[in-house]
C-alpha atoms as one frame of an Amber mdcrd trajectory, in Angstrom:
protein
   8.586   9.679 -18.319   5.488   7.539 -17.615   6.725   5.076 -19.025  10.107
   4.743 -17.411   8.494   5.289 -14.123   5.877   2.192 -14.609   8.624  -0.103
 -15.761   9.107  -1.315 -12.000   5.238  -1.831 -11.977   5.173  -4.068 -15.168
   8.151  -6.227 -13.413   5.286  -6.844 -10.642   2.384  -7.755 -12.588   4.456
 -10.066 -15.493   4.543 -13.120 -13.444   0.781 -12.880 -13.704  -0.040 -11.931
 -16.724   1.804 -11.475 -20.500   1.508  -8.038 -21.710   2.641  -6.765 -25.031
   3.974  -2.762 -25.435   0.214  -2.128 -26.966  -1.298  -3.355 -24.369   0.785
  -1.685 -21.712   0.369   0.864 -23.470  -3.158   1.091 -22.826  -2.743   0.182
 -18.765  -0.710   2.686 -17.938  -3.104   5.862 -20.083  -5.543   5.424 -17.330
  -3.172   6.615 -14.873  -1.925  10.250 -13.878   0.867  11.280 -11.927   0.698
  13.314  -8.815   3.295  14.664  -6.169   2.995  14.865  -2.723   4.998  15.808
   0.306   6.499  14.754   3.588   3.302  15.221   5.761   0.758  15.594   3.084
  -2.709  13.867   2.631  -2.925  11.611  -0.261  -6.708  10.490   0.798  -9.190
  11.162   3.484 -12.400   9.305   4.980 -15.509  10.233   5.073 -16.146  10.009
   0.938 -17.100   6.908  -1.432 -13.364   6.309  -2.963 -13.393   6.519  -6.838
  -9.509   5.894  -7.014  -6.947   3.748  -6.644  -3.187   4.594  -6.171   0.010
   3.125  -7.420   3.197   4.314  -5.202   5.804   4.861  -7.988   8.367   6.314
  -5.638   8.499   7.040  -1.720   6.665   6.000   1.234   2.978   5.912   2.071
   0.488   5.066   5.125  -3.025   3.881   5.119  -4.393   4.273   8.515  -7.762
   4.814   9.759  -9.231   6.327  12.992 -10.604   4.712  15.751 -14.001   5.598
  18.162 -11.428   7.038  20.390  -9.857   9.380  18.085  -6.769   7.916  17.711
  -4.916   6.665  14.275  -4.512   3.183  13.854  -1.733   2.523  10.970  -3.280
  -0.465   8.625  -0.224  -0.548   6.400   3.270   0.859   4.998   3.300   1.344
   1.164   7.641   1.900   0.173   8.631   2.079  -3.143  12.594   2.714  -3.031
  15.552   1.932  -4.916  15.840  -1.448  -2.717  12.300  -1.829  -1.259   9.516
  -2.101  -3.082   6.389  -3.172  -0.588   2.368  -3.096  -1.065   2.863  -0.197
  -3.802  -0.936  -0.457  -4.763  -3.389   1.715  -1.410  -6.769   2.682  -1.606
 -10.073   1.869  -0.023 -11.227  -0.670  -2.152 -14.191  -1.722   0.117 -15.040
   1.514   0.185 -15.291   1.450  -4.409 -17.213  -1.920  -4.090 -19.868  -1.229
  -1.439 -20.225   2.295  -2.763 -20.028   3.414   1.349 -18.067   6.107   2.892
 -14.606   5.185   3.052 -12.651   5.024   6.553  -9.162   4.670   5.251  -6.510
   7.882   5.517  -3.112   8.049   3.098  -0.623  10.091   3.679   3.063  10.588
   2.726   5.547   9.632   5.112   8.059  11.033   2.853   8.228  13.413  -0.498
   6.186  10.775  -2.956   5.286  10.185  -6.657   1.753   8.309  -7.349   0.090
   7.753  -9.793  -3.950   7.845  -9.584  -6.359   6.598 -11.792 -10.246   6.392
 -11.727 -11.549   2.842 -10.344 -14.013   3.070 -13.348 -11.335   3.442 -16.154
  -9.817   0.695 -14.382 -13.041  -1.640 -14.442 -13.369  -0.883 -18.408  -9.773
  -1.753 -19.136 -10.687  -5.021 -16.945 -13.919  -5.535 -19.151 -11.988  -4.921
 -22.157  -9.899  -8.183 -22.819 -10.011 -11.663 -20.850  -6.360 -10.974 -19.592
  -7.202  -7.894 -18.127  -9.893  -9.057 -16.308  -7.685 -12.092 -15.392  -5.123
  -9.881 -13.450  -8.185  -7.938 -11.970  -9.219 -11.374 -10.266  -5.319 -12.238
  -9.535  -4.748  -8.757  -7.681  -7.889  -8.887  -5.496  -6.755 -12.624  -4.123
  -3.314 -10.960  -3.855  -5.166  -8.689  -1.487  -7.744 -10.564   0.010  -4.441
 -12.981   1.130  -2.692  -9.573   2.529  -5.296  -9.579   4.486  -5.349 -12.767
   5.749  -1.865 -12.499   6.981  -2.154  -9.349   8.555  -4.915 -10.965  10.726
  -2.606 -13.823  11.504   0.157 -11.425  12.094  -1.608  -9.564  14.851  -2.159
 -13.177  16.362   1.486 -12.901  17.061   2.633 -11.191  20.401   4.403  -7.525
  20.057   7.339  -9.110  20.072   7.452 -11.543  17.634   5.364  -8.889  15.245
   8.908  -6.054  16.113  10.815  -9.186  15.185   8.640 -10.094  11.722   9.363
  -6.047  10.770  12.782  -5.941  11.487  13.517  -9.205   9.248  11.012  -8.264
   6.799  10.436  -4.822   6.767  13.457  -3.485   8.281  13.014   0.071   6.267
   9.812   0.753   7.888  12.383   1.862  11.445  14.094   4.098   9.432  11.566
   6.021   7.909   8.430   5.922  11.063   8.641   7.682  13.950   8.416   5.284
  16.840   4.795   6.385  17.401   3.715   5.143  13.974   5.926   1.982  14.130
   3.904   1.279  17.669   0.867   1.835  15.873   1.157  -0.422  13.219   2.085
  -3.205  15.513  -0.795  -1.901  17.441   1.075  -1.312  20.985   1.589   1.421
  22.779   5.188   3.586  22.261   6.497   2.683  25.795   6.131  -1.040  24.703
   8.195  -0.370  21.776  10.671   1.236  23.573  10.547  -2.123  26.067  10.531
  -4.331  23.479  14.007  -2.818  21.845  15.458  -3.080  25.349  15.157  -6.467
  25.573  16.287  -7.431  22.543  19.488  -5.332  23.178  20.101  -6.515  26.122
């Protein structure tokens, strides 16, 4: 079952590295599978995160909470039959600094993950040149997530509604509008302007 499940995950990290079956073998033993619901909190702030999460199936988002209360929605995590976007969430910043985390997960929909402990992940790195090799490749793949997303709130709303529906066109059909508004950090009622323009 595992490894059926991880086969979409070891199509992702190929291109980067080549892994025997013995090798993933070992990868995917430091992982365990969890379920969790429409609705249901994956992670919460306020602790030092030990973890890191692979989406295997459903829809996840990472969002954090600002001075005035209110969510802010960093990212959308979809692992689907035909979407498969960001499937690896946690607060990695969080691990590194040894600090109190700020990031929130939480199932949009019904979801399969699979969780392992950041330090069984840092021995498997430490345990053979390629792992440590896709360690380094997956934190640039981040760092350059980043990056973008800093560029893409350079954009204005609209050209940010226009970069999801081309892009990330799933992300309408499973956020309500008030999540959607918050991860292209406007306000509902300019989301609901926005569509009106565009259809006229």
């Amino acid at each position: 079952m595992l490894k059926l499940a991880m086969k979409k995950l070891r199509i992702y990290l190929e291109p980067m590295i080549t892994l025997s079956d013995d090798a993933w073998k070992d990868a995917i033993s430091i992982y365990r599978l969890k379920h969790f619901k429409k609705g249901e909190s994956i992670r919460v702030a306020g602790e030092v995160c030990t973890e890191g999460y692979y989406l295997s199936e459903g829809a996840v988002r990472t969002y954090v909470i600002g001075e005035e209360g209110k969510e802010q929605t960093l990212m959308v995590h979809v692992n689907r039959e035909n979407n498969f976007f960001d499937p690896f969430f946690g607060d990695f910043i969080s691990y590194v600094t040894q600090t109190e985390g700020e990031i929130f997960a939480e199932a949009i929909e019904d979801c399969k993950v699979y969780i392992s402990d950041m330090k069984e992940v840092e021995s498997l790195y430490e345990s053979d040149i390629k792992w440590m090799k896709l360690g380094k490749l997956l934190a640039e793949e981040q760092l350059v997530k980043l990056v973008e997303r800093k560029k893409w709130l350079r954009l204005d709303a609209k050209e940010r509604y226009l970069y999801i529906q081309k892009h990330r066109a799933v992300f309408e059909t499973i956020l309500p509008d008030y999540h959607l508004a918050s991860l292209l950090s406007i306000a509902p009622q300019s989301l609901s302007r926005i569509r009106k323009e565009l259809n006229g």
